[in-house]
XYZ file of C-alpha atoms in Angstrom:
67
model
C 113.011 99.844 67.785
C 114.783 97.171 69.365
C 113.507 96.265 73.876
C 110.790 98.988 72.457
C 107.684 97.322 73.981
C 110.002 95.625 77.372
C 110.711 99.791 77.794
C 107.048 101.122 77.434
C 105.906 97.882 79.191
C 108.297 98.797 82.423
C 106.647 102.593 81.791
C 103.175 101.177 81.895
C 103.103 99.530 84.493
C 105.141 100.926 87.168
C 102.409 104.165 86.335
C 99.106 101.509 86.195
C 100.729 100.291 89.927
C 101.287 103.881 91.384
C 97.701 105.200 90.147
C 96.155 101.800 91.736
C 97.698 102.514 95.074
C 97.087 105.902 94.964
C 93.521 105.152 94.305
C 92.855 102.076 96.886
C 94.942 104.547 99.679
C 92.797 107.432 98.766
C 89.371 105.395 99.250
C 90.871 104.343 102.754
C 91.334 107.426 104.060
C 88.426 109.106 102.284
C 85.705 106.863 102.547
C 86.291 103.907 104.339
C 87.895 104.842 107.785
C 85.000 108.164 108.042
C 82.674 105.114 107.694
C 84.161 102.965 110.394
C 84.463 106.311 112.173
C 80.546 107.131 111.767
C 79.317 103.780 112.379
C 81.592 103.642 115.852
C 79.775 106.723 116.775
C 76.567 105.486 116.065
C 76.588 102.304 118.043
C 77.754 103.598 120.372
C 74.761 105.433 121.786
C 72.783 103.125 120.398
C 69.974 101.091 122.450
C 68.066 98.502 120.657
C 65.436 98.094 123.146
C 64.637 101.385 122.632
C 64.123 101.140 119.373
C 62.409 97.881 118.979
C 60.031 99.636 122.128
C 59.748 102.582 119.092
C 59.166 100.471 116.196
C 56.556 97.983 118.091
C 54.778 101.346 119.137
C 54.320 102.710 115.430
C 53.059 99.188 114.580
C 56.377 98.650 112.250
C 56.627 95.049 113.570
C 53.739 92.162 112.481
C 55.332 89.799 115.092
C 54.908 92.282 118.031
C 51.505 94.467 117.769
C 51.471 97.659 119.550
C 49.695 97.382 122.789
């Protein structure tokens, strides 16, 4: 019984430190770099005039009536 909780403490939490990486490396690869990845994509045929030209002709915008 004696360095019983030191030993199960060591256990504990070299697992609770391997399951957290694992974890935060597993959301970067699976969610937050296919994000960057999308968003990249997106802007980059993106053109805000065009779209401010779509939204002010679908009357979207109160500062900037359609004509």
């Amino acid at each position: 019984m004696r360095g019983l909780l030191a030993r199960r403490m060591r256990f504990h939490l070299l697992g609770a430190f391997l399951v957290s990486a694992g974890a935060s490396a597993l959301f970067k690869f699976g969610v937050a770099e296919p994000r960057k990845r999308a968003y990249a994509e997106f802007y980059k045929h993106y053109d805000p005039a065009k779209d401010f030209e779509a939204m002010k002709a679908a009357g979207v915008l109160e500062s900037a009536p359609p004509k």
